[in-house]
Short mmCIF file of C-alpha atoms in Angstrom, two decimals:
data_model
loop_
_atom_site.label_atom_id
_atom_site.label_comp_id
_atom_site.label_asym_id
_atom_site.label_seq_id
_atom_site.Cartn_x
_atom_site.Cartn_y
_atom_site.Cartn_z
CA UNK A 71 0.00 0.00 0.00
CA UNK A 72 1.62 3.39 -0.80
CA UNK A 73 0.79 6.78 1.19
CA UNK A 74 -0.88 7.47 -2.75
CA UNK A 75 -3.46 5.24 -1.96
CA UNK A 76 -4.43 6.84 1.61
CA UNK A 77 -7.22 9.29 1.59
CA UNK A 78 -6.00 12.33 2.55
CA UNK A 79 -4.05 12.83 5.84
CA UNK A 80 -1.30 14.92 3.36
CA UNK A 81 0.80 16.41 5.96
CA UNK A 82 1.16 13.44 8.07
CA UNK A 83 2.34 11.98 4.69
CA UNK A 84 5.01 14.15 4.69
CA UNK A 85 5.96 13.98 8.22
CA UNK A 86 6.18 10.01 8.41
CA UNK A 87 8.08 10.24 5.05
CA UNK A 88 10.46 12.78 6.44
CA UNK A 89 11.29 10.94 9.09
CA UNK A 90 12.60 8.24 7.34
CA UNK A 91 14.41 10.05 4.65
CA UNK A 92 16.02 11.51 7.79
CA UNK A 93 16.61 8.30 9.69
CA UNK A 94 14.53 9.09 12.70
CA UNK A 95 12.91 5.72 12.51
CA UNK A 96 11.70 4.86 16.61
CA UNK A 97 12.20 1.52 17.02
CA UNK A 98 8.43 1.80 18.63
CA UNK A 99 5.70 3.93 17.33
CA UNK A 100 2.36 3.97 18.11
CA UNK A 101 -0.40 4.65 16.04
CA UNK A 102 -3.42 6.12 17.37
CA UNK A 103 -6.96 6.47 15.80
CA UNK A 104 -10.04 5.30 14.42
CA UNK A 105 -10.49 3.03 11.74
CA UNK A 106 -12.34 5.26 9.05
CA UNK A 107 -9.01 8.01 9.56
CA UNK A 108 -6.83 5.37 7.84
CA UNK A 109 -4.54 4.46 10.70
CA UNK A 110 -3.97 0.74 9.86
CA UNK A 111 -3.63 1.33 5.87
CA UNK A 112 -0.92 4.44 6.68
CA UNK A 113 0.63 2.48 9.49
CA UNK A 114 1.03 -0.20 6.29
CA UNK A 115 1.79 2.46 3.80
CA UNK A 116 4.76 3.39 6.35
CA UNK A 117 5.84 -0.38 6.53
CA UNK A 118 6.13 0.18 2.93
CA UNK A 119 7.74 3.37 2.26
CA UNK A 120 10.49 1.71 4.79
CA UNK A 121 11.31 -0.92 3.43
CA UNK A 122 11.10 0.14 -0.26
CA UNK A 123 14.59 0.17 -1.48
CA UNK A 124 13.27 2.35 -4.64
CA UNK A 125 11.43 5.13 -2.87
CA UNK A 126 11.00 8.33 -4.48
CA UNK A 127 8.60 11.40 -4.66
CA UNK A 128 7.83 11.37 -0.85
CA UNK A 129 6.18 7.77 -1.39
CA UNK A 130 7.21 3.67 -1.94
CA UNK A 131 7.78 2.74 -5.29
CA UNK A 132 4.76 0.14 -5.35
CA UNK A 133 6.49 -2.22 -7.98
CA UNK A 134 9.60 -3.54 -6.13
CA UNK A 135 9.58 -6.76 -4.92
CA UNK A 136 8.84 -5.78 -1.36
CA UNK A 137 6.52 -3.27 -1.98
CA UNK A 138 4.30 -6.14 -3.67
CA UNK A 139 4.93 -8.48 -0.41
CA UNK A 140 3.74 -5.75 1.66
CA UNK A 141 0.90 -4.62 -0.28
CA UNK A 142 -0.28 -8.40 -0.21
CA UNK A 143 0.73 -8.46 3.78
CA UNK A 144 2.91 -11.41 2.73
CA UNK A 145 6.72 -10.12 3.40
CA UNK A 146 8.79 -12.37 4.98
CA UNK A 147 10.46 -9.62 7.45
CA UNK A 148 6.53 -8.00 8.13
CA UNK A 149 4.67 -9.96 11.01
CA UNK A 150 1.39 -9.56 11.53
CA UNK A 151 -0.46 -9.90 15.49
CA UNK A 152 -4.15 -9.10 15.37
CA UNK A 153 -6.79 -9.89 17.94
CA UNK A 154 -8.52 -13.79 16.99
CA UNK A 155 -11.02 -15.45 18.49
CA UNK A 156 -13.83 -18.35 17.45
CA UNK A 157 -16.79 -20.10 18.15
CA UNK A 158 -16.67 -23.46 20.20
CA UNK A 159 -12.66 -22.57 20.95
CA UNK A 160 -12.26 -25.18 24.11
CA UNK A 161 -11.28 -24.01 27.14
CA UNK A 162 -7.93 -23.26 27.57
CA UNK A 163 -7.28 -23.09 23.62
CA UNK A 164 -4.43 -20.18 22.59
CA UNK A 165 -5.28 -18.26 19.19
CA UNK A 166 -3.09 -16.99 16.73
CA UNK A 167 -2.42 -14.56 14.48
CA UNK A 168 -0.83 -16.69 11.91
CA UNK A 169 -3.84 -19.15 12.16
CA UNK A 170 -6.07 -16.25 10.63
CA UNK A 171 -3.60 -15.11 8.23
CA UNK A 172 -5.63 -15.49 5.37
CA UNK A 173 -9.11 -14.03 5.86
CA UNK A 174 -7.26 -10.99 7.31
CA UNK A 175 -5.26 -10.51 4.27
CA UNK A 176 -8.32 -11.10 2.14
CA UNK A 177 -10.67 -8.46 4.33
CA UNK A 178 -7.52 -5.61 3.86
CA UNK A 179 -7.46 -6.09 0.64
CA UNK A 180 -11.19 -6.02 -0.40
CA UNK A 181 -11.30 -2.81 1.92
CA UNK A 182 -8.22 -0.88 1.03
CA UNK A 183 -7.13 -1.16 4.37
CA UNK A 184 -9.55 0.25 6.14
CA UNK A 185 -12.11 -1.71 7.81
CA UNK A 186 -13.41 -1.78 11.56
CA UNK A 187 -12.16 -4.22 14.53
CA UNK A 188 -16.58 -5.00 13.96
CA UNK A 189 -15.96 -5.56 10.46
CA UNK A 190 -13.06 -8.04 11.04
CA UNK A 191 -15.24 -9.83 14.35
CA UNK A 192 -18.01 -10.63 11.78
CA UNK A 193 -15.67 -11.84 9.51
CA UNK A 194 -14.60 -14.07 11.82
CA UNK A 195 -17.89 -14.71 12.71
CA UNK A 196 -18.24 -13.99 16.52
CA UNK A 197 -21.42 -13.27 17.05
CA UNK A 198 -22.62 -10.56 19.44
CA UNK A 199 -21.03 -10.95 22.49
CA UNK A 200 -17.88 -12.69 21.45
CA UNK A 201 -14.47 -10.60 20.63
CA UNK A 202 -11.07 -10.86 20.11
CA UNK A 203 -8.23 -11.06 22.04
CA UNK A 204 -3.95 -11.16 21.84
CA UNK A 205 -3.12 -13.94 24.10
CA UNK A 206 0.19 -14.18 26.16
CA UNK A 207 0.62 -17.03 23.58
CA UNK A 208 0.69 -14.59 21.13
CA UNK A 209 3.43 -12.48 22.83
CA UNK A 210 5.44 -15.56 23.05
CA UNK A 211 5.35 -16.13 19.39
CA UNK A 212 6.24 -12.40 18.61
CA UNK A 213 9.53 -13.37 20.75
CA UNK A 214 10.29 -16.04 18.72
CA UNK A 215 9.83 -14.52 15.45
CA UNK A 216 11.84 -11.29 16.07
CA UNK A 217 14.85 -13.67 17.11
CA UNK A 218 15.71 -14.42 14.07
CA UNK A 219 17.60 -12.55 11.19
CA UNK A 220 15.74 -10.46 8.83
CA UNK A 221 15.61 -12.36 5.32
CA UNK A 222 15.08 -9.60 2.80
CA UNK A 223 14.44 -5.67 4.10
CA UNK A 224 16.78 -3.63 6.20
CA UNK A 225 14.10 -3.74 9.28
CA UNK A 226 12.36 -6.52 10.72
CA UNK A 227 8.62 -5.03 11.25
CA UNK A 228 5.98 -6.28 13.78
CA UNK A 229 2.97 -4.89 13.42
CA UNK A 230 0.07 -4.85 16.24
CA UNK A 231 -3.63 -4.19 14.99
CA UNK A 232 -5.30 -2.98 18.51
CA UNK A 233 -2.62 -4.10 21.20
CA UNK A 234 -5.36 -2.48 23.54
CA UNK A 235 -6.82 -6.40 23.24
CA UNK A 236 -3.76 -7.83 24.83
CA UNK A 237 -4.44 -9.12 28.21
CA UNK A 238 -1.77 -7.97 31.22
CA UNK A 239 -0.08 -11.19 30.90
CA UNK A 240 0.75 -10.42 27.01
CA UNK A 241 1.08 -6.57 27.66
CA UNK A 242 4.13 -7.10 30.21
CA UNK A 243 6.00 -9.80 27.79
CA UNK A 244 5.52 -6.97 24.99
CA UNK A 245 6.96 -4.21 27.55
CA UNK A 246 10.21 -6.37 27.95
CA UNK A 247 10.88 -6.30 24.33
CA UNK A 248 10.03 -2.72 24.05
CA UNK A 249 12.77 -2.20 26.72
CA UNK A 250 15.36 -3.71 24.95
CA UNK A 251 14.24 -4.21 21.16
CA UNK A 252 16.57 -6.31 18.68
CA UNK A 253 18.70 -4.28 16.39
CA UNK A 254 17.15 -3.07 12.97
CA UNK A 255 13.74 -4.42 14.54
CA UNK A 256 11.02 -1.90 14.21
CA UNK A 257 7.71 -2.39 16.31
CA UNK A 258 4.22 -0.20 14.83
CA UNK A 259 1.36 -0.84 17.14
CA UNK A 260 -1.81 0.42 15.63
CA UNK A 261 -4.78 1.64 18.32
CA UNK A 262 -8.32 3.06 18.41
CA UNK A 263 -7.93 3.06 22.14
CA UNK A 264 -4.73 3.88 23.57
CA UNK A 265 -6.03 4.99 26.60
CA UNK A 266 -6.74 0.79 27.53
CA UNK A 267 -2.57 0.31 27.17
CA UNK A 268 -0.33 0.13 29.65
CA UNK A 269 1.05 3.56 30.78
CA UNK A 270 4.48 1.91 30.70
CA UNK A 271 4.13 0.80 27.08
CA UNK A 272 3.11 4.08 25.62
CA UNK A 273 5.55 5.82 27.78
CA UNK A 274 7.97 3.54 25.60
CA UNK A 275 6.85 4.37 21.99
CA UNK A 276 6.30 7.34 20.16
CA UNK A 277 2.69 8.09 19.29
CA UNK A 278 1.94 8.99 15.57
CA UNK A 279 -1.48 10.35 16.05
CA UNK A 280 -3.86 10.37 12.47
CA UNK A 281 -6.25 12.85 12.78
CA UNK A 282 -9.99 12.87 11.82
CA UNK A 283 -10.10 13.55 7.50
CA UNK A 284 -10.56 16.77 6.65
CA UNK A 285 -14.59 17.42 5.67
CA UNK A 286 -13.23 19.14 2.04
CA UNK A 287 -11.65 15.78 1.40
CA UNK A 288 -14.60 13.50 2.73
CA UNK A 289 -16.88 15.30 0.58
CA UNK A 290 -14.85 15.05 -2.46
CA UNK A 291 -15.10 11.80 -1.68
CA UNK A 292 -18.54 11.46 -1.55
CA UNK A 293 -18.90 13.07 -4.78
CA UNK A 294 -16.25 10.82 -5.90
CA UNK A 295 -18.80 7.83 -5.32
CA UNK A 296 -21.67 9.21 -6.40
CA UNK A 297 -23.21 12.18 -5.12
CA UNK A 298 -23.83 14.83 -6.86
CA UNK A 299 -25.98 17.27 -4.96
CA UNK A 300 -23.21 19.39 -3.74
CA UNK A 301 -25.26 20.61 -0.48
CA UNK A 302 -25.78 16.51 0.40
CA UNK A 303 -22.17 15.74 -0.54
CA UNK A 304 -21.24 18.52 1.99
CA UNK A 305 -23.81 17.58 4.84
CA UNK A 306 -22.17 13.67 4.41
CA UNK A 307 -19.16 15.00 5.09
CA UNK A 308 -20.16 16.96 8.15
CA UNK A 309 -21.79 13.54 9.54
CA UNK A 310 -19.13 11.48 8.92
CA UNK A 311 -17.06 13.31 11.24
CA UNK A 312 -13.79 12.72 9.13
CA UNK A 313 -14.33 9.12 9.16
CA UNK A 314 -14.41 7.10 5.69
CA UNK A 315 -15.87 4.29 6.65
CA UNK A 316 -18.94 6.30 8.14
CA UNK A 317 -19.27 8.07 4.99
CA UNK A 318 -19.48 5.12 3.19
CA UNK A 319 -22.06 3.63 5.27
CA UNK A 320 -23.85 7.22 4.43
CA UNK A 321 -23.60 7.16 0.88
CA UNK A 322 -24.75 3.76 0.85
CA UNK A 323 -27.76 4.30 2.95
CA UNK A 324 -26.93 1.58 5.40
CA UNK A 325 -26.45 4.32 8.25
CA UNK A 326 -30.32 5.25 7.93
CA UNK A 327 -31.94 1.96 10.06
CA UNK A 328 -29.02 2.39 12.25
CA UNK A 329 -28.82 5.74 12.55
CA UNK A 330 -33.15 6.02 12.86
CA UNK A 331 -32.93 3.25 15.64
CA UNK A 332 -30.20 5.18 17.53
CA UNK A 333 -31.68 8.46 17.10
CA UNK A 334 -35.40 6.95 18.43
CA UNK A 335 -33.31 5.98 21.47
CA UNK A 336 -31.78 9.29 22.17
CA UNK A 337 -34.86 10.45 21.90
CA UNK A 338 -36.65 7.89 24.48
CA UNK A 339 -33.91 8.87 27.04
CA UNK A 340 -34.39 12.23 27.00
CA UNK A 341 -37.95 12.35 27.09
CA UNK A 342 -37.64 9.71 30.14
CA UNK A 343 -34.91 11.70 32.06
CA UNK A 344 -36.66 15.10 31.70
CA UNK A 345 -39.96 13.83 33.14
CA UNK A 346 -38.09 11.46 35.59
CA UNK A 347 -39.71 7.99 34.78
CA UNK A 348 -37.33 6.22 37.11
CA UNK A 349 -38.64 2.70 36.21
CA UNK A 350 -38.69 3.41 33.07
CA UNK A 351 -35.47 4.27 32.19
CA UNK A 352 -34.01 0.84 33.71
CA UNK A 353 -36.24 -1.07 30.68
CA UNK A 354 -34.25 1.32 28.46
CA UNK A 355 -31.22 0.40 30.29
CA UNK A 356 -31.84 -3.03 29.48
CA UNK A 357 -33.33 -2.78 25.69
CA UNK A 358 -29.44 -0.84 24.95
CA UNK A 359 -27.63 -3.82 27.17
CA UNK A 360 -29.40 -6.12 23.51
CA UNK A 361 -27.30 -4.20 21.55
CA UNK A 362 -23.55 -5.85 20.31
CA UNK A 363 -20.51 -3.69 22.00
CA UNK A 364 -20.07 -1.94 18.86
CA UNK A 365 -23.46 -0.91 18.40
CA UNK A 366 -23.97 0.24 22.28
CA UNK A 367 -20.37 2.47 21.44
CA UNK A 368 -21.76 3.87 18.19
CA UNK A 369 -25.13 4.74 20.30
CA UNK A 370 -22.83 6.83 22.55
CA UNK A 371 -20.84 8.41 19.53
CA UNK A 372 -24.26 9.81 18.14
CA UNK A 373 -25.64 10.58 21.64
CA UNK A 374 -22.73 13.00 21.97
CA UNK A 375 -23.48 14.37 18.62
CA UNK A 376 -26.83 15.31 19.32
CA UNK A 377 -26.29 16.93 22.42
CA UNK A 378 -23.30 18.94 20.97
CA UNK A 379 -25.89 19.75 18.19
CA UNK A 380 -28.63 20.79 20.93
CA UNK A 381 -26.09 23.11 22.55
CA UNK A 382 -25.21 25.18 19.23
CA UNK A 383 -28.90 25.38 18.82
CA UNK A 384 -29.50 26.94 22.55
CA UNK A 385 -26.41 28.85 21.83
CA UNK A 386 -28.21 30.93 18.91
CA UNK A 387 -25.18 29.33 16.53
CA UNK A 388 -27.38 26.87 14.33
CA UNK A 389 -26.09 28.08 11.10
CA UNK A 390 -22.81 26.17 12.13
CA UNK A 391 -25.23 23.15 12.69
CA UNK A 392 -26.00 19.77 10.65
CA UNK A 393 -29.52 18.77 11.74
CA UNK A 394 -32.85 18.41 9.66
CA UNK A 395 -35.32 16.71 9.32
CA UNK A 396 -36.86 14.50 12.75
CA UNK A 397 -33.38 15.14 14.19
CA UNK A 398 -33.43 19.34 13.89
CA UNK A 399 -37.08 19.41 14.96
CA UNK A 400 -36.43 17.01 17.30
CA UNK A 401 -33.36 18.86 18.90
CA UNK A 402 -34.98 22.50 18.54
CA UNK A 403 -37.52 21.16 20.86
CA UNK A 404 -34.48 19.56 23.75
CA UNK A 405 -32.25 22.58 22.94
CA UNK A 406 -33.28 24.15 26.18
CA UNK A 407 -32.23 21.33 28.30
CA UNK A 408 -29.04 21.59 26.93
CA UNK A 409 -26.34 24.66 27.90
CA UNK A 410 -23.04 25.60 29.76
CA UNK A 411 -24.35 23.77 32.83
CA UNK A 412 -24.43 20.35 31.84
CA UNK A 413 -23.08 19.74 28.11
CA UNK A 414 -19.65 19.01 29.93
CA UNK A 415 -20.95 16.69 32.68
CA UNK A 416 -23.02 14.60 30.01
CA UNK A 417 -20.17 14.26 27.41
CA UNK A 418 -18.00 13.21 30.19
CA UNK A 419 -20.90 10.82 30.85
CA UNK A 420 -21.27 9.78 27.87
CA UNK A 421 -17.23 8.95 27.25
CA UNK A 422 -17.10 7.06 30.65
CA UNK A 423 -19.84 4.81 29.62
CA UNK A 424 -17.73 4.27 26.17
CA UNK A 425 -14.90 3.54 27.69
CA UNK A 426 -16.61 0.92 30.60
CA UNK A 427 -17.96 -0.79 27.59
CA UNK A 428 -14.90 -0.95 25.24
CA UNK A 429 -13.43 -2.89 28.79
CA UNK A 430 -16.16 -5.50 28.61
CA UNK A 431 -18.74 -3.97 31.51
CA UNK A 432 -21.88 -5.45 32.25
CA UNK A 433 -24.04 -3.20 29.53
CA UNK A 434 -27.07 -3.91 31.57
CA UNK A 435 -25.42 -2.05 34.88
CA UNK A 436 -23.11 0.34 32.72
CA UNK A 437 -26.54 1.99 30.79
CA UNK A 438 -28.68 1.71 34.11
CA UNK A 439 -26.05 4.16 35.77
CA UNK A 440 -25.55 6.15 32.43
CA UNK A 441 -29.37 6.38 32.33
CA UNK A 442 -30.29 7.40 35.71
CA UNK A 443 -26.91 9.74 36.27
CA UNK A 444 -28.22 11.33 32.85
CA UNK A 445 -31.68 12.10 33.92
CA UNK A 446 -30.48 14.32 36.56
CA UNK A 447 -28.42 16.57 34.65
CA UNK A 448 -31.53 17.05 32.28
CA UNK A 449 -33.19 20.25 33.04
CA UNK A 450 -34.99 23.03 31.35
CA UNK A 451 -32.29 25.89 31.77
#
């Protein structure tokens, strides 16, 4: 994959090239950001541009022999630790990577590169309630495999798709070799939550943070596949919230069942917590614990957007706003429930909740407190 084929993200381009033309190539990096921004295709567009001994015009030469390997995630000195998991695994049983190989090199390359940690569950087939993990099995085997000599490139690379998986067993074998990493050995962990790692690993790497995609390139892009209204290509763009693959999901349509069924229980939680139906709100509680992980996470994510909508509207800003429709009537109604008193407290809400869940809570107690603490921060103002 070469930076060419990443989506915008231009100046971090040029920084991650730079850094390499200049040899400042940590022999730990780190990084850190959602799926739709690109971070695991640029992390492998960097693996690339590294090891390309052809480079030229701030990007990998895409024709060598290991820019092919790479592309096809098949290079003998590039090793590959994702989280694995499947259904009936006995008790006891250690997963790994390599054992997966194949259906995760066939999933980056019918996505570019960019897919979800959901997308890659249900392609393992998982279910709802099962995820995956990087066993201390795993970390064993990257031991092993960094031992030896690289065969081809100048760098041995091991790549980590979501260390934040890793149990503490696996984390603490990874901080050892962190501490003292093999010569010309190169590690590039890749994270949508860094905040789940061990402060002692990311003290020991250097974070490469990809940013959210700029909304001029997202709608490009959406005109780009199809849409031609240039007011709905720019209101995509806004929604996505510099995320591809949500703006693919939005150009596709598949966001609108989702996106209804969230917004409906937005809706049913506010109009609980304002008149205080108690009772009520525990059912609610317990219809959003039915949800898979991802979905109750992506509930949150559009929760917060509402409510940051709601405050713009009760702020008098709305021409900076992206409602219409159920959602802007909806909101113009809750607006003055919503100001300087309480948008803080319920975001912060809203991201401990997230962040309970992404560590496996109970849903069912994790949306009863979320509920309840919400419905007393819900006042007309």
């Amino acid at each position: 994959m070469r930076f060419a084929d990443i989506i915008g993200q231009e100046e971090l381009k040029r920084h991650l090239t730079r850094s390499v033309d200049t040899g400042r190539v940590s022999h730990a990096q780190l990084f850190t950001g959602l799926a739709g921004y690109g971070t695991l295709a640029l992390a492998v567009a960097y693996v690339q541009y590294l090891c390309c001994r052809h480079r030229h015009d701030g990007d990998s030469c895409g024709e060598c022999p290991d820019c092919r390997q790479i592309e096809a995630l098949a290079h003998p000195d590039l090793h590959l630790v994702f989280p694995v998991n499947k259904q009936g695994k006995k008790s006891g049983e250690a997963m790994l990577s390599d054992e997966f190989l194949t259906p995760f090199r066939g999933l980056f390359a019918e996505r570019g590169g960019y897919f979800s940690p959901q997308d890659w569950y249900d392609r393992l087939d998982l279910g709802k309630t099962l995820k995956g993990m990087i066993s201390a099995r795993e970390a064993d085997e990257i031991i092993r495999k960094l031992s030896f000599k690289s065969f081809e490139a100048d760098y041995k690379v091991m790549l980590v798709w979501l260390p934040e998986t890793m149990n503490e067993e696996a984390s603490n074998k990874i901080l050892k070799i962190l501490e003292e990493p093999w010569a010309r050995t190169v590690f590039v962990l890749v994270s949508e939550q860094p905040d789940r790692l061990l402060p002692t690993i990311l003290s020991r790497t250097q974070e490469v943070a990809v940013p959210r995609i700029a909304p001029e390139v997202l709608e490009q892009e959406a005109r780009n596949r199809g849409i031609v209204d240039p007011v709905q290509a720019r209101n995509m763009a806004r929604l996505a919230g510099g995320d591809l693959l949500e703006l693919g999901h939005l150009v596709a349509g598949e966001s609108d069942a989702v996106r209804k069924e969230h917004f409906d229980l937005f809706c049913s939680l506010m109009r609980l917590s304002y008149n205080d139906k108690h009772l009520e709100l525990i059912g609610w509680a317990e219809e959003v614990a039915q949800l898979s992980r991802e979905q109750q996470r992506a509930f949150l994510r559009n929760a917060a957007r509402l409510l940051r909508e709601s405050f713009m509207l009760h702020a008098g800003i709305r021409e900076i706003g992206y409602l219409w429709g159920e959602e802007l009537a909806f909101c113009t109604k809750f607006a003055p429930f919503v100001g300087t008193q309480n948008i803080e407290p319920l975001i912060a809400e809203i991201e401990r909740s997230g962040a309970q869940i992404a560590q496996n809570g109970n849903p069912t107690i994790v949306f009863t407190h979320f509920a309840l603490t919400v419905s007393k921060m819900i006042k007309h103002l």
